[in-house]
mmCIF file of C-alpha atoms and ligand atoms in Angstrom:
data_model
loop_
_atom_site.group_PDB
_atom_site.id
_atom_site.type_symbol
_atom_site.label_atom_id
_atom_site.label_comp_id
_atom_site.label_asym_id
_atom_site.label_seq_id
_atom_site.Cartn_x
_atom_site.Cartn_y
_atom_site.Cartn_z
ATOM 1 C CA UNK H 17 17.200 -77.144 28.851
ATOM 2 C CA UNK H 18 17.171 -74.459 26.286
ATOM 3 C CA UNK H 19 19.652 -71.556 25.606
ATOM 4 C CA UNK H 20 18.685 -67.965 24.617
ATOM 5 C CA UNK H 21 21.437 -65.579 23.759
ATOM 6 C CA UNK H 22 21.099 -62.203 25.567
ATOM 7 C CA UNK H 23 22.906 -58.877 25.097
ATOM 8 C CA UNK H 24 22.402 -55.590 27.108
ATOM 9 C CA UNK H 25 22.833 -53.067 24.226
ATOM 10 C CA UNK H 26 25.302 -50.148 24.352
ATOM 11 C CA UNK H 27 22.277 -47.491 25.725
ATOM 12 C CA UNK H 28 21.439 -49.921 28.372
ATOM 13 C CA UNK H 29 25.333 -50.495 29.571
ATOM 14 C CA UNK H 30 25.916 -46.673 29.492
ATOM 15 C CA UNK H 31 22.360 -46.017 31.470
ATOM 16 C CA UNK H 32 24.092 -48.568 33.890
ATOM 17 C CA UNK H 33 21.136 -51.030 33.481
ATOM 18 C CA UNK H 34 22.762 -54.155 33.472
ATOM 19 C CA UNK H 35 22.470 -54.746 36.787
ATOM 20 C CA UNK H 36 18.867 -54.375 37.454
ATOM 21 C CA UNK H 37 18.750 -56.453 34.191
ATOM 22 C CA UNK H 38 20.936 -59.196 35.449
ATOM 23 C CA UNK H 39 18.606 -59.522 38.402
ATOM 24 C CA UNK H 40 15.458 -60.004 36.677
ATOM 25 C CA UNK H 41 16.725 -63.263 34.817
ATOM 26 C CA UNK H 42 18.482 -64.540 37.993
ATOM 27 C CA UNK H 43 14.797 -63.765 39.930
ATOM 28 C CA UNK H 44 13.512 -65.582 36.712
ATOM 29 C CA UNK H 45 15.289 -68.756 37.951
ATOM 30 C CA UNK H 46 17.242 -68.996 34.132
ATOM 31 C CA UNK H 47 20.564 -69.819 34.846
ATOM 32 C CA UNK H 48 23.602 -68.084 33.545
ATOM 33 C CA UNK H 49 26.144 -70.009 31.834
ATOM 34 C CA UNK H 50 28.223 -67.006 30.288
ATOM 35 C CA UNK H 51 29.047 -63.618 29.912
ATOM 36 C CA UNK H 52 31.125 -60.877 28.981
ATOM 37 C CA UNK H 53 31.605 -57.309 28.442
ATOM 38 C CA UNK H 54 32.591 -56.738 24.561
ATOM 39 C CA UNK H 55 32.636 -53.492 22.349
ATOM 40 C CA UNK H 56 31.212 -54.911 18.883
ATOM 41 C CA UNK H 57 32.729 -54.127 15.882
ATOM 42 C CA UNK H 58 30.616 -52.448 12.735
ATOM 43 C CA UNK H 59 31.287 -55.841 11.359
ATOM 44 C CA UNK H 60 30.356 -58.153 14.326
ATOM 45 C CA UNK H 61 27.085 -55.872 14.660
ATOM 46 C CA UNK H 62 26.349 -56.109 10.583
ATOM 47 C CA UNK H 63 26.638 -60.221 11.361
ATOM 48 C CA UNK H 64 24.846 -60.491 14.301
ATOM 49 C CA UNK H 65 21.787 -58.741 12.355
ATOM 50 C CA UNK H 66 22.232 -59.897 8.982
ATOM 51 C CA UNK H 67 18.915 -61.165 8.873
ATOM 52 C CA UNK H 68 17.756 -57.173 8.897
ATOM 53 C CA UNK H 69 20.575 -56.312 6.050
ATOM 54 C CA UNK H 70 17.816 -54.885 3.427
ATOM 55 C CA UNK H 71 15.810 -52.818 5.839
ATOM 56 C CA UNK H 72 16.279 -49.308 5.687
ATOM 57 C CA UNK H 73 17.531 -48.739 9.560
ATOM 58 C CA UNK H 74 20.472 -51.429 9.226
ATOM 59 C CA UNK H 75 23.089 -48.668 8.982
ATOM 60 C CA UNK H 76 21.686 -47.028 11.855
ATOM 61 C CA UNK H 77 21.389 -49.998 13.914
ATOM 62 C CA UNK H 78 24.583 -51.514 13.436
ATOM 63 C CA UNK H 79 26.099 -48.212 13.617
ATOM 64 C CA UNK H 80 24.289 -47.819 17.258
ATOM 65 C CA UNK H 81 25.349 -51.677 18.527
ATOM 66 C CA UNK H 82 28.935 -50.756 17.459
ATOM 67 C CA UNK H 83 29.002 -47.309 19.499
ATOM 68 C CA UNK H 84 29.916 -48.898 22.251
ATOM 69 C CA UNK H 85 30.781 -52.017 24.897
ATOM 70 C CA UNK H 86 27.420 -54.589 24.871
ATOM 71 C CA UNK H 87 27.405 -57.641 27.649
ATOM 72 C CA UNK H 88 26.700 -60.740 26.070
ATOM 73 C CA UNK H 89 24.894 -63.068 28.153
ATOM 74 C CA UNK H 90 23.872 -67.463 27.796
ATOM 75 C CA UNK H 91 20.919 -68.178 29.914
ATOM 76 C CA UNK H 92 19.302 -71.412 29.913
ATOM 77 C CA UNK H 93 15.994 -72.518 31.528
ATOM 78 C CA UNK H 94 12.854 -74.319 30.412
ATOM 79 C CA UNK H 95 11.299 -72.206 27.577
ATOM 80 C CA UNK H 96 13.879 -69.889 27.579
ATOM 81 C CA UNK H 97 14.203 -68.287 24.462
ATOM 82 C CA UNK H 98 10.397 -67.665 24.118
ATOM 83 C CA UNK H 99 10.303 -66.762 27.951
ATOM 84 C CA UNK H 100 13.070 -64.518 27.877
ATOM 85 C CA UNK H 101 11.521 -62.774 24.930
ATOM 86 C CA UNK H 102 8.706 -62.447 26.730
ATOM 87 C CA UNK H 103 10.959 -60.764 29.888
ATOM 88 C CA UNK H 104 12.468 -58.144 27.053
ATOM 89 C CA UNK H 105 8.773 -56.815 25.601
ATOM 90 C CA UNK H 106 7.789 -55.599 22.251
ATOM 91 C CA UNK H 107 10.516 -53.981 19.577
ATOM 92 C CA UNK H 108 9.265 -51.111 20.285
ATOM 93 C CA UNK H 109 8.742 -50.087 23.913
ATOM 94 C CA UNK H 110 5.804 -48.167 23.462
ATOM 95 C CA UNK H 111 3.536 -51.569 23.164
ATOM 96 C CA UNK H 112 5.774 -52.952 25.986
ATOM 97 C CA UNK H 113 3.727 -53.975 28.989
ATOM 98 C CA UNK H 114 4.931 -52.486 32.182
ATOM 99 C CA UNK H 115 7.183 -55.208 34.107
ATOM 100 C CA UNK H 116 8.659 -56.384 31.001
ATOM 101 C CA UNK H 117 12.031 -54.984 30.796
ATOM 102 C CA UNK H 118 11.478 -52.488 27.801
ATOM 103 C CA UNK H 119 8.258 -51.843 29.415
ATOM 104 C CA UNK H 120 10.138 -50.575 32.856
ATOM 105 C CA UNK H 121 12.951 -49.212 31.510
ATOM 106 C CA UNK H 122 12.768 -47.402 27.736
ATOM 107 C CA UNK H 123 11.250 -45.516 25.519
ATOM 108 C CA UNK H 124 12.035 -45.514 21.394
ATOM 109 C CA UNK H 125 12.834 -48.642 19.473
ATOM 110 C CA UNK H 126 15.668 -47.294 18.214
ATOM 111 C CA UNK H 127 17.308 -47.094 22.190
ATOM 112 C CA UNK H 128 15.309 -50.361 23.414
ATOM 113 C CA UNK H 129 17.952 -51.475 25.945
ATOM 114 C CA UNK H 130 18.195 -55.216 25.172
ATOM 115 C CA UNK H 131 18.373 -57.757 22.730
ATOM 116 C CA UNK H 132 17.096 -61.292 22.776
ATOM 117 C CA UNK H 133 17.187 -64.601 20.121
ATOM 118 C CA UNK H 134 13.732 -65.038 18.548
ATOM 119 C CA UNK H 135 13.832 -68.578 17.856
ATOM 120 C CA UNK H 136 16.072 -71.784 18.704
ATOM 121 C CA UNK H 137 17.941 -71.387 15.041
ATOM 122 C CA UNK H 138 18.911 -67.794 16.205
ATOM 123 C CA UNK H 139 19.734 -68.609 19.582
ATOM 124 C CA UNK H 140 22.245 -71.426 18.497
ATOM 125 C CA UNK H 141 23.862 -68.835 15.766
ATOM 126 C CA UNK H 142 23.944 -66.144 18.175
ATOM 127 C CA UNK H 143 25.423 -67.992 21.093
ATOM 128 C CA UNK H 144 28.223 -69.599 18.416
ATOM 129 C CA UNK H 145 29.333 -65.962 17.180
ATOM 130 C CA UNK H 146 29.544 -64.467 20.541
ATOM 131 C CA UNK H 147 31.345 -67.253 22.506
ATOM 132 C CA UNK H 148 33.448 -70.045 21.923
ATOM 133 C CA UNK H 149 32.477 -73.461 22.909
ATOM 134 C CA UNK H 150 34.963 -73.722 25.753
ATOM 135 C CA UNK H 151 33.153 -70.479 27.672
ATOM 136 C CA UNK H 152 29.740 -71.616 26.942
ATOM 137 C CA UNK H 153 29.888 -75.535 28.764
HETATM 138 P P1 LIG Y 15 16.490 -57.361 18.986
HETATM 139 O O1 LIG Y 15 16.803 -58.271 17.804
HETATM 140 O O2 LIG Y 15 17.475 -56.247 19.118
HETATM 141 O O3 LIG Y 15 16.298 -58.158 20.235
HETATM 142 P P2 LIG Y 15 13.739 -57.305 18.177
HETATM 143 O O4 LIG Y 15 13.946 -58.760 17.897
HETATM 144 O O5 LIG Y 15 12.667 -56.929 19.125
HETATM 145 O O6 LIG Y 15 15.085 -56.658 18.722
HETATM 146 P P3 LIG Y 15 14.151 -56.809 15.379
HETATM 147 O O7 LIG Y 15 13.062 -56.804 14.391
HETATM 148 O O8 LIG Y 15 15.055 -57.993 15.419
HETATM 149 O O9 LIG Y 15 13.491 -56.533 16.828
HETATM 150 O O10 LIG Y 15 14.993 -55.490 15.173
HETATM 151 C C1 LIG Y 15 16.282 -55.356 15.731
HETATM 152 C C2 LIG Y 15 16.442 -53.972 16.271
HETATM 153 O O11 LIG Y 15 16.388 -53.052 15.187
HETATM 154 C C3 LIG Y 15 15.341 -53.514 17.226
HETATM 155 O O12 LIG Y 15 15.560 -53.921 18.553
HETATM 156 C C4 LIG Y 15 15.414 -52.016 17.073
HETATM 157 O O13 LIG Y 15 16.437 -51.461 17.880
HETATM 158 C C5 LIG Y 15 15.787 -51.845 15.603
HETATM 159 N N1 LIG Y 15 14.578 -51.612 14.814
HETATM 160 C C6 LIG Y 15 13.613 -52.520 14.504
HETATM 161 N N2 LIG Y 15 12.646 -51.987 13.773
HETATM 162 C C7 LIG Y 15 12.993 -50.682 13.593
HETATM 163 C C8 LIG Y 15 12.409 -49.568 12.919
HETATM 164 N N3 LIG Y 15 11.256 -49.687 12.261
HETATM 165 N N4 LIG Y 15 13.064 -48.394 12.972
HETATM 166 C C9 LIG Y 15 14.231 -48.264 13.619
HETATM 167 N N5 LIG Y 15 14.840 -49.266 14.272
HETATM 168 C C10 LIG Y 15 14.239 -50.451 14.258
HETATM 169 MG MG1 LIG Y 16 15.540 -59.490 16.754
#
């Protein structure tokens, strides 16, 4: 089965989301393999979106993931990655369909709640800089 890497952002653990959240990948039927609470650093956040480096928000954004504890999540399922960005919604939560999770629950992309691994090369990366292999087996 596949992995997808899975982080309630620090807007959506301060709204006190991650609970309703939690539920709708358990309801899913994705199984959780890990988690934790952790407070990025500015450095941490500036890795986990390199990719993004050169666009003119990165200070902003890793500024906002930093601000704050995320919860870092491993679910696995068939098609997860694709399925669980499908769960999450557009970037920006004004094209979000209503029952995706950005949909329900936000508004601006800037405070969308959630992030999710776009691709099996990201999810691998992801899950490797968030967790070591003995709390991901
Ligand atoms: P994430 O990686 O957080 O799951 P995403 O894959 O939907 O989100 P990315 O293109 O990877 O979108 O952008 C990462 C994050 O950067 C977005 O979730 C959003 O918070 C922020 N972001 C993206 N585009 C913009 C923009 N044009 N202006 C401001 N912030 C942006
Ligand atoms: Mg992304």
């Amino acid at each position: 089965y596949e992995r997808t890497f899975i982080a309630v952002k620090p807007d959506g653990v301060q709204r006190g989301l991650v609970g309703n959240i939690i539920a709708r990948f358990e309801a899913k039927g994705y199984k959780l393999v890990a988690l934790k609470m952790v407070w990025p650093t500015k450095e941490m956040a500036s890795k986990h979106y390199a990719d993004l480096s050169s666009k003119p928000f990165f200070n902003g954004l890793t500024d906002f993931f930093s601000s704050g504890p995320i919860v870092a999540m491993v679910w696995e399922g068939d098609n997860a990655i694709l399925g669980g960005r499908k769960m999450l919604g557009t970037t920006n939560p004004r094209d979000s369909e209503p029952g995706s999770i950005r949909g329900d629950l936000c508004v601006i992309t800037g405070r969308n709640i959630i992030h999710g691994s776009d691709g099996p090369d990201s999810a691998e990366h992801e899950i490797n800089m968030w967790f070591k292999p003995s709390e991901v087996n």
